GROMACS .gro file of C-alpha atoms in nm:
model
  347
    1UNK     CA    1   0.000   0.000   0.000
    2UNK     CA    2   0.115   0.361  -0.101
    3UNK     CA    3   0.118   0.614   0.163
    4UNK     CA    4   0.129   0.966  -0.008
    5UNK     CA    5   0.224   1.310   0.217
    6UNK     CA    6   0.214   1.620   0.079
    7UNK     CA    7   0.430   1.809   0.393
    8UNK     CA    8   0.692   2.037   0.308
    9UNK     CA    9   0.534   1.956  -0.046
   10UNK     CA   10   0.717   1.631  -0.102
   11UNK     CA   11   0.527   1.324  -0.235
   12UNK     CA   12   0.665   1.064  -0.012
   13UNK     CA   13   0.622   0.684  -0.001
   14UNK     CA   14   0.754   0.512   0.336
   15UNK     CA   15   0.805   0.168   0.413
   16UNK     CA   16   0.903   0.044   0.769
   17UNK     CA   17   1.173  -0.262   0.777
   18UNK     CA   18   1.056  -0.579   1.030
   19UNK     CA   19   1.283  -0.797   1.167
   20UNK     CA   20   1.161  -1.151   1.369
   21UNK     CA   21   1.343  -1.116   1.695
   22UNK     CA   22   1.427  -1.478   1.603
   23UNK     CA   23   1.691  -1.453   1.367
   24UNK     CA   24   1.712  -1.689   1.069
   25UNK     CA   25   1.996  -1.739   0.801
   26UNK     CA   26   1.744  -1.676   0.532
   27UNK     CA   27   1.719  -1.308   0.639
   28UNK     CA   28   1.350  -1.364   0.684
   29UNK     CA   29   1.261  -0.981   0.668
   30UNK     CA   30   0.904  -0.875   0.718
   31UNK     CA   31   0.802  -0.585   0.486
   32UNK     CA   32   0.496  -0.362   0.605
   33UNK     CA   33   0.382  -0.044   0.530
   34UNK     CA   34   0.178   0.111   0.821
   35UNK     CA   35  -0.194   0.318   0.754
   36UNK     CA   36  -0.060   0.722   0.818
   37UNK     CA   37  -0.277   0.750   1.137
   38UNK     CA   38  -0.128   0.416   1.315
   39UNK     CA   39   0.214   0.493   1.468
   40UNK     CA   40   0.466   0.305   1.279
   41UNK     CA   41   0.664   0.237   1.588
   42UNK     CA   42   0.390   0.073   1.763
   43UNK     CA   43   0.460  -0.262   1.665
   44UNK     CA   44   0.240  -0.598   1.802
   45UNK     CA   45   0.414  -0.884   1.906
   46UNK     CA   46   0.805  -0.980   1.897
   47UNK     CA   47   0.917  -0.720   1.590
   48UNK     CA   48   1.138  -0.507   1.597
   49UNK     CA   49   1.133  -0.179   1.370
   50UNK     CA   50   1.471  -0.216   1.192
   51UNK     CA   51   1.469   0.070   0.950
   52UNK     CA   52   1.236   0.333   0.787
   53UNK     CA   53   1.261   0.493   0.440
   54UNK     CA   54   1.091   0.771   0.238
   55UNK     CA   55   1.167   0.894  -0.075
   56UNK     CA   56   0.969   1.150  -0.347
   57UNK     CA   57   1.022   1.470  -0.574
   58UNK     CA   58   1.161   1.769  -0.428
   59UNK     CA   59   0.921   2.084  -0.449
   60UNK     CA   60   0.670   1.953  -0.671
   61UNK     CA   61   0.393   2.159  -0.861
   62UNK     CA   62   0.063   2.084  -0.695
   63UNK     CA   63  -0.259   2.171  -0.936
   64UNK     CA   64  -0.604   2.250  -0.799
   65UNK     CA   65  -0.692   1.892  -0.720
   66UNK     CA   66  -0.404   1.838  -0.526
   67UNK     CA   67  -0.212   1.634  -0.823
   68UNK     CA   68   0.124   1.636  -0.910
   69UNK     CA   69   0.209   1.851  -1.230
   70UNK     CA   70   0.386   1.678  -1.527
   71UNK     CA   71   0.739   1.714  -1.504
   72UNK     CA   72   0.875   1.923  -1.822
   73UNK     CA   73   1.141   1.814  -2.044
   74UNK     CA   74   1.258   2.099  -2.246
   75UNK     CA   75   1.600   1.980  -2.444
   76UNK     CA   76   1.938   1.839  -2.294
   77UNK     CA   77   1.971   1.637  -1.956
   78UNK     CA   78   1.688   1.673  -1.761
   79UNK     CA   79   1.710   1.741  -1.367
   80UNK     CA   80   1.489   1.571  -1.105
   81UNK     CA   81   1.551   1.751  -0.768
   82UNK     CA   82   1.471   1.478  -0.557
   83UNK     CA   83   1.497   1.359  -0.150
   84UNK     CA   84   1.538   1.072   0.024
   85UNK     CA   85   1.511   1.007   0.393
   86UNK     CA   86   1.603   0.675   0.582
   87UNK     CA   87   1.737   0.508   0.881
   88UNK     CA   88   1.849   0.200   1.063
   89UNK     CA   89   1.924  -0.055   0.814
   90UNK     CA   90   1.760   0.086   0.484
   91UNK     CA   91   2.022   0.362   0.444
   92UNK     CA   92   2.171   0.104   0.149
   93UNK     CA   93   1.922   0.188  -0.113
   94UNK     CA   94   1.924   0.202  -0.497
   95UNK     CA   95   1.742   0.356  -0.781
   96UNK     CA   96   1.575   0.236  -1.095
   97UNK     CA   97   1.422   0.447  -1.334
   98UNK     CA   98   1.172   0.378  -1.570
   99UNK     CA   99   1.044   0.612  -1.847
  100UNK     CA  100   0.729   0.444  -2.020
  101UNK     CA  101   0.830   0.110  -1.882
  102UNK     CA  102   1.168   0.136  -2.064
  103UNK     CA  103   1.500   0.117  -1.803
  104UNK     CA  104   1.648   0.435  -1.794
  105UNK     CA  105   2.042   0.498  -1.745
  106UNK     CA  106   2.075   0.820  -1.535
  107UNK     CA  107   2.318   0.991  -1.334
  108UNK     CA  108   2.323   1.114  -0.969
  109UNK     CA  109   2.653   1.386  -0.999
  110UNK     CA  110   2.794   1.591  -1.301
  111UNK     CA  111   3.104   1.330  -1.243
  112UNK     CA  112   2.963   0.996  -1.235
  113UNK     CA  113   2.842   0.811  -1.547
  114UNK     CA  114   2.554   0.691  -1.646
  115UNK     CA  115   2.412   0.362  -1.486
  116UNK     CA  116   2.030   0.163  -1.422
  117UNK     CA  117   2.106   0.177  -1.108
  118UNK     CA  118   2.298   0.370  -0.853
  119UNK     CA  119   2.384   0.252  -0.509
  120UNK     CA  120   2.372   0.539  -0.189
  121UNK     CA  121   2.500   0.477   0.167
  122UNK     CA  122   2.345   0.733   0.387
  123UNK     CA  123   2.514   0.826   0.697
  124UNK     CA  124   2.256   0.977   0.936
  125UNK     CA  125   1.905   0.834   1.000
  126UNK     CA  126   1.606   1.049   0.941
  127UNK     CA  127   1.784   1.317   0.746
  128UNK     CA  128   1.627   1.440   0.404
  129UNK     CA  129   1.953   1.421   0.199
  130UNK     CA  130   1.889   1.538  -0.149
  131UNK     CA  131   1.955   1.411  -0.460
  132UNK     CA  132   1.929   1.490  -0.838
  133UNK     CA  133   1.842   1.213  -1.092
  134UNK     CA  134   2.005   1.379  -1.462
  135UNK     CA  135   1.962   1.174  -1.779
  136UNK     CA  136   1.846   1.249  -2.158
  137UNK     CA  137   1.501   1.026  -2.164
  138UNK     CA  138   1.605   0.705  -2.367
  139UNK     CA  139   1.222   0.721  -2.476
  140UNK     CA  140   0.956   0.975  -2.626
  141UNK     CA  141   0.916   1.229  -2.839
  142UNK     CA  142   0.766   1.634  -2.875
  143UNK     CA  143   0.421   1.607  -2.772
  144UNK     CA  144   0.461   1.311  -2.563
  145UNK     CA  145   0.331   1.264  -2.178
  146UNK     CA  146   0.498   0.940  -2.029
  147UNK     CA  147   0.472   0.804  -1.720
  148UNK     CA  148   0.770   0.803  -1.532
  149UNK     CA  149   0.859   0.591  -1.243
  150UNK     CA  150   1.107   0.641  -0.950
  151UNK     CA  151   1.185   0.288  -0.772
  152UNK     CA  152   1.370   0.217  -0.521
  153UNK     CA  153   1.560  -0.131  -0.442
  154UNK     CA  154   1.645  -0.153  -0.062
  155UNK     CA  155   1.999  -0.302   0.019
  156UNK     CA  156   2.096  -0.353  -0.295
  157UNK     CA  157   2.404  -0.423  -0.228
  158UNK     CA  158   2.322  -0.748  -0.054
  159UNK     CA  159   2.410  -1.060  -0.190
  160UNK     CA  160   2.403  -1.395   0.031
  161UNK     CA  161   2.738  -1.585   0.028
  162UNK     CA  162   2.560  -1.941   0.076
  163UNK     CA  163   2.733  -1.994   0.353
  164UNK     CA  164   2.662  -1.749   0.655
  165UNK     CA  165   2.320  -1.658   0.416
  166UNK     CA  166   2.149  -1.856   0.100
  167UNK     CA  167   1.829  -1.584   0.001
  168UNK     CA  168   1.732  -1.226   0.011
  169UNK     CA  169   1.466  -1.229   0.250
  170UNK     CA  170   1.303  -0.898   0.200
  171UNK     CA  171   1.654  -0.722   0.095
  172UNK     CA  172   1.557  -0.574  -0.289
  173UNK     CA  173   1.239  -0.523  -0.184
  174UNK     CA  174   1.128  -0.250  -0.428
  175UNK     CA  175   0.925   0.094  -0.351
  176UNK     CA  176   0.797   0.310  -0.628
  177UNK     CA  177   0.706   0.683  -0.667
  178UNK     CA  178   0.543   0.756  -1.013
  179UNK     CA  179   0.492   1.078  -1.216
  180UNK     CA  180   0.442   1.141  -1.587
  181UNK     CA  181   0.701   1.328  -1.793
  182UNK     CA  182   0.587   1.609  -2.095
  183UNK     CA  183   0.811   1.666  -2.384
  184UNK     CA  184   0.813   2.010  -2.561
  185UNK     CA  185   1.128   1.907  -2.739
  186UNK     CA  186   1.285   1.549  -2.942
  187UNK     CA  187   1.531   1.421  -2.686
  188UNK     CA  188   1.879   1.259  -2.842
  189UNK     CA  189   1.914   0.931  -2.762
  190UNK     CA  190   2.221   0.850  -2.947
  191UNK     CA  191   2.392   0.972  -2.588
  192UNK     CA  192   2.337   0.626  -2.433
  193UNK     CA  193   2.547   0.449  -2.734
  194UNK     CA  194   2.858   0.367  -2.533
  195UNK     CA  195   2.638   0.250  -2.195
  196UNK     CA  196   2.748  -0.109  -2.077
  197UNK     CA  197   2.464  -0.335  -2.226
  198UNK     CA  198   2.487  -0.696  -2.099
  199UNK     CA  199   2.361  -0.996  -2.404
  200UNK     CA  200   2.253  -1.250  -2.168
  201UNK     CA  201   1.959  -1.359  -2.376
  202UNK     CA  202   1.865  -1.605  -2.648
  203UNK     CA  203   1.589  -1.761  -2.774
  204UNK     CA  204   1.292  -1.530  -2.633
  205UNK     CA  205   0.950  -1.605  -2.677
  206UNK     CA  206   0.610  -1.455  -2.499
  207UNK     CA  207   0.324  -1.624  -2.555
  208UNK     CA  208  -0.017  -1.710  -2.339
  209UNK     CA  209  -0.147  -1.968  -2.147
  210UNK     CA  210  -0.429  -2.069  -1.970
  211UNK     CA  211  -0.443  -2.051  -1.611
  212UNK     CA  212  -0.415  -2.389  -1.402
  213UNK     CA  213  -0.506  -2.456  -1.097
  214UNK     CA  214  -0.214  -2.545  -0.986
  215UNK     CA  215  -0.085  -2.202  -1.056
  216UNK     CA  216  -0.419  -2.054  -0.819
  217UNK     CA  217  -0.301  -2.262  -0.571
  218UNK     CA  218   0.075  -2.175  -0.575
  219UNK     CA  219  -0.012  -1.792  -0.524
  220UNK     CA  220  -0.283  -1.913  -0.276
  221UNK     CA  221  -0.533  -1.717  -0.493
  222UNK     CA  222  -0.864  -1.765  -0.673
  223UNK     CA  223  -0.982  -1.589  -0.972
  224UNK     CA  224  -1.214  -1.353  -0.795
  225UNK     CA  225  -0.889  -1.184  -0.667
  226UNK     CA  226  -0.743  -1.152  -1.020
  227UNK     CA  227  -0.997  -0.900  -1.136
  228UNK     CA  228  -0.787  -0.631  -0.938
  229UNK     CA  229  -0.470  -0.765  -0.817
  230UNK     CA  230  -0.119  -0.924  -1.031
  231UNK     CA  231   0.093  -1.175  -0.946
  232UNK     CA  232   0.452  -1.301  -1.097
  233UNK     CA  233   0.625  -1.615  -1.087
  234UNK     CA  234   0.977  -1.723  -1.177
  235UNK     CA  235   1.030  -2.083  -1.291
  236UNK     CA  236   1.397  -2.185  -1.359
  237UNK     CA  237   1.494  -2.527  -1.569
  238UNK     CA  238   1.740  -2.684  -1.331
  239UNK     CA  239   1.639  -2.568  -0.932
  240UNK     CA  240   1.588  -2.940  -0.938
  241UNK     CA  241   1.267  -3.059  -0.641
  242UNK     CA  242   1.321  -2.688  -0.473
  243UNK     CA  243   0.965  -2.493  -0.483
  244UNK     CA  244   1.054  -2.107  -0.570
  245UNK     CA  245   1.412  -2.133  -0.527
  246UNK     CA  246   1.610  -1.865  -0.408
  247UNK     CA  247   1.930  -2.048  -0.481
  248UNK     CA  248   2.081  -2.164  -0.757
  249UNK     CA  249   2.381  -2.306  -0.846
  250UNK     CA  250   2.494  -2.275  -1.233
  251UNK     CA  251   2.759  -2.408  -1.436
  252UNK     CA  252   3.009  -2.230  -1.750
  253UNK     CA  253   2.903  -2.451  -2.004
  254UNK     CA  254   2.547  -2.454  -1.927
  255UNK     CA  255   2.208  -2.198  -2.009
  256UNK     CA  256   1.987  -2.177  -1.784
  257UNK     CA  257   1.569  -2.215  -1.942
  258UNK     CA  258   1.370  -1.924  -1.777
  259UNK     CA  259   0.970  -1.879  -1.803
  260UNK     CA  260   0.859  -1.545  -1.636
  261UNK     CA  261   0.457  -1.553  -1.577
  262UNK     CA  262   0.259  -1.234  -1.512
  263UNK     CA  263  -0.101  -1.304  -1.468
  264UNK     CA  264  -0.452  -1.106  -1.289
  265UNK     CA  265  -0.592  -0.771  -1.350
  266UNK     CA  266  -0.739  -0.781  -1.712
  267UNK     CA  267  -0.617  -0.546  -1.973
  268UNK     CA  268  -0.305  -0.414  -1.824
  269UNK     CA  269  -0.053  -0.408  -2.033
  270UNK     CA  270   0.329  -0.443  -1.857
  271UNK     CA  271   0.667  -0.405  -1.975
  272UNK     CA  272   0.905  -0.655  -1.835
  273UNK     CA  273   1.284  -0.636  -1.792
  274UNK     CA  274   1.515  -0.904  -1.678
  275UNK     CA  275   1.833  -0.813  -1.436
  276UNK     CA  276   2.115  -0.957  -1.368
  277UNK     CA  277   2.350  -0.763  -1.073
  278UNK     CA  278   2.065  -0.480  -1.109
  279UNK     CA  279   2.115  -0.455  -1.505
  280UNK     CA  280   1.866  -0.507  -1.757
  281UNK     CA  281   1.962  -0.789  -1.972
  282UNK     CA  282   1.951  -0.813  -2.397
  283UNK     CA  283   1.858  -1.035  -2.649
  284UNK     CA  284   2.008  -0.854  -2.926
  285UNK     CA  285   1.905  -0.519  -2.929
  286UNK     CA  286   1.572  -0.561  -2.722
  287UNK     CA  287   1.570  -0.583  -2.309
  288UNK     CA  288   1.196  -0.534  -2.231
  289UNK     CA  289   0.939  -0.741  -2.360
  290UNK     CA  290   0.554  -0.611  -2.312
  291UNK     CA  291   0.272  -0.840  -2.142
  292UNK     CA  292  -0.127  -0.800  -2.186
  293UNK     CA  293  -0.324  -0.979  -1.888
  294UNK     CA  294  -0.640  -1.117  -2.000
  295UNK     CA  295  -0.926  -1.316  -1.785
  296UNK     CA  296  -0.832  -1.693  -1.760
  297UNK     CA  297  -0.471  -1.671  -1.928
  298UNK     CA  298  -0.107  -1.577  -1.802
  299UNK     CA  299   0.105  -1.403  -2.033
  300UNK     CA  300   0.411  -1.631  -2.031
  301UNK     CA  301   0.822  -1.462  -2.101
  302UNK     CA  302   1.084  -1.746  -2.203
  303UNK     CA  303   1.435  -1.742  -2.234
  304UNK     CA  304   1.746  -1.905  -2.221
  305UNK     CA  305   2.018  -1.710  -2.032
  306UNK     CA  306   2.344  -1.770  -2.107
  307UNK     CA  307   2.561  -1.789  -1.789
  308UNK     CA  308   2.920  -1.876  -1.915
  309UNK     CA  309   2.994  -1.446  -1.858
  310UNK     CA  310   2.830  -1.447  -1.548
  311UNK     CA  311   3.022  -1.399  -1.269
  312UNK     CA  312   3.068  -1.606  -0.907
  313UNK     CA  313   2.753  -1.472  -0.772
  314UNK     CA  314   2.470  -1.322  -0.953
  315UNK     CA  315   2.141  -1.146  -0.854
  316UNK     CA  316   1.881  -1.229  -1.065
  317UNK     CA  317   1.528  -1.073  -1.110
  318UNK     CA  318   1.232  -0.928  -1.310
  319UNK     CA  319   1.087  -0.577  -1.310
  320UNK     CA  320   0.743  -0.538  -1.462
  321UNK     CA  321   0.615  -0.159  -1.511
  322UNK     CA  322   0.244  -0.091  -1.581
  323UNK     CA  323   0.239   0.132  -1.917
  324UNK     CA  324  -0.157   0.192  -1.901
  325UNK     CA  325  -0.246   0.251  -1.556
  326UNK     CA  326  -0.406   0.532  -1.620
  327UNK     CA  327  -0.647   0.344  -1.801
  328UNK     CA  328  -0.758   0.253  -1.444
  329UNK     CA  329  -0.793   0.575  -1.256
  330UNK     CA  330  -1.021   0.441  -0.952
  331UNK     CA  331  -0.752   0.174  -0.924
  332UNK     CA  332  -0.393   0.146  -0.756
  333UNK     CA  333  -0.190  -0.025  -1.039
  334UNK     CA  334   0.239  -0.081  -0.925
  335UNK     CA  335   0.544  -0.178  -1.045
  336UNK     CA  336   0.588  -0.578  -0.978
  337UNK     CA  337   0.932  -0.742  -0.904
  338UNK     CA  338   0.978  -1.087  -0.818
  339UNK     CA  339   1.224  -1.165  -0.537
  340UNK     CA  340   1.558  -1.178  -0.605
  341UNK     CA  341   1.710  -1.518  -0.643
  342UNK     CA  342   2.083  -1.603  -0.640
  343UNK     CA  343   2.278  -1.791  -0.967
  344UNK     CA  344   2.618  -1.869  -0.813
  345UNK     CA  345   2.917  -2.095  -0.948
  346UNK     CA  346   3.117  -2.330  -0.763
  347UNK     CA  347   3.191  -2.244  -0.448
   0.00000   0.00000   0.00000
């Protein structure tokens, strides 16, 4: 659930970290985000509040209804004055951008270069440290309004070693903050030519099928709860007997045969993006590969990832951005990622 706060006209989203008092080696994190007139630090039971974060635009125009104005891009790099606040263990936080649905390289100083995803360590809890998100969008054109979307990964820096820890837990989870972007000018996209791209991908397909009842039953669902909500689910070739593995162990000379399923809310229309170490991954020229959702059927992403480049230990996930939700104004329609799960090498 978003929780939106218009003080000191920021547009904020927080989300309040939960850890079991009872440790495990799976990290077992417990993500909630508290109703605005509960206090978040009141928590039942044996929790304790481990971290808090907010982020949203800087200054924002407001209309008359108390909506966000369209941010303007007018030519050149465009500037997002942004802020972020956090503290206890979610000052390790990360940023993905998404114009349209499309990954978007930015930067976050004049001197740093372009990336889909910059890490920050913040050193004091519950400061608002600001920030400033500059990047040509990869996307659009004069005319244009495009939804843009401001996510954040938390501790994305966390990997488990298999060892000491063998999943994420709630580490990655995601939090997004979502505008929409005008264009009075043709932005140049040739400037993202030389930016790192990483061809993991062969052999894509995306297709439909119908929905099983096994699959209900794995999401502990019915298809009464489809008409408004979405669900993902990652199945990987060789996890062996392991239900939604979070581990994985890969070899050089091997691919590994991936089927992403998106399935629920009717008609909206999602474009997905497959990461590896927080990077979209190609096949060929193309990275993101758009989804409708239609009663009865999941819409069904395969590929075979090639791992022989990977390296020891890999983070693996996908993002799916909704491109139409504001076809469904009386609805709340967010960014989906599945957990993270681990490809790792030899020990």
């Amino acid at each position: 659930m978003k929780i939106l706060s218009f003080s000191r006209l920021l547009i904020v989203l927080s989300v309040i970290i939960l850890l079991n008092t009872a440790c495990s080696k799976q990290n077992d994190y417990v993500e909630e985000m508290p109703d605005t007139k509960e206090n978040p630090f009141q928590i039942e039971g044996g929790e304790t509040i481990m971290g808090a974060l907010s982020h949203g635009f800087f200054d924002p125009k407001i209309n008359d209804s108390g909506e966000m104005i369209p941010l303007i891009y007018s030519g050149g790099e465009l500037k997002i004055d942004y802020i972020v606040n956090a503290s206890g263990k979610a000052k390790n936080i990360g940023f993905l951008v998404f114009i349209d649905g499309l990954p978007q390289p930015y930067k976050v100083d004049e001197e740093k270069s372009y990336e889909f995803l910059h890490v920050l360590d913040i050193e004091e809890d519950n400061k608002d440290i600001p920030l400033t998100f500059m990047f040509t969008p990869i996307t659009g054109k004069k005319g244009d309004t495009l939804s843009i979307s401001i996510t954040s990964i938390y501790y994305p820096s966390f990997i488990p070693d298999i060892k000491e820890t063998s999943s994420y837990g709630n580490y990655h989870s995601t939090l997004e903050v979502v505008s929409s972007l005008f264009f009075r000018q043709d932005p140049n996209t040739n400037v993202f030519s030389e930016i790192e791209k990483s061809q993991f991908l062969n052999n894509v397909s995306v297709y439909n099928e119908p929905l099983t009842k096994e699959i209900l039953d794995k999401e502990l669902t019915d298809l009464n709860r489809l008409e408004h909500s979405v669900f993902t689910h990652v199945d990987i070739e060789n996890k062996g007997n392991k239900e939604n593995a979070e581990n994985i162990q890969i070899n050089d000379d091997s691919s590994l045969s991936v089927k992403f399923k998106i399935f629920g809310h009717p008609k909206v229309r999602y474009r997905n993006t497959f990461y590896i170490n927080h990077k979209p991954v190609l096949n060929k020229e193309e990275s993101t590969f758009e989804t409708e959702l239609a009663d009865g059927s999941m819409s069904i992403v395969e590929v075979n990832i090639d791992v022989k480049n990977l390296e020891d230990f890999n983070t693996f996930y996908v993002v799916s951005v909704p491109i139409n939700a504001s076809d469904f104004p009386d609805e709340v329609i967010d960014l989906e990622k599945t957990p993270s799960i681990l490809l790792y090498k030899n020990l």
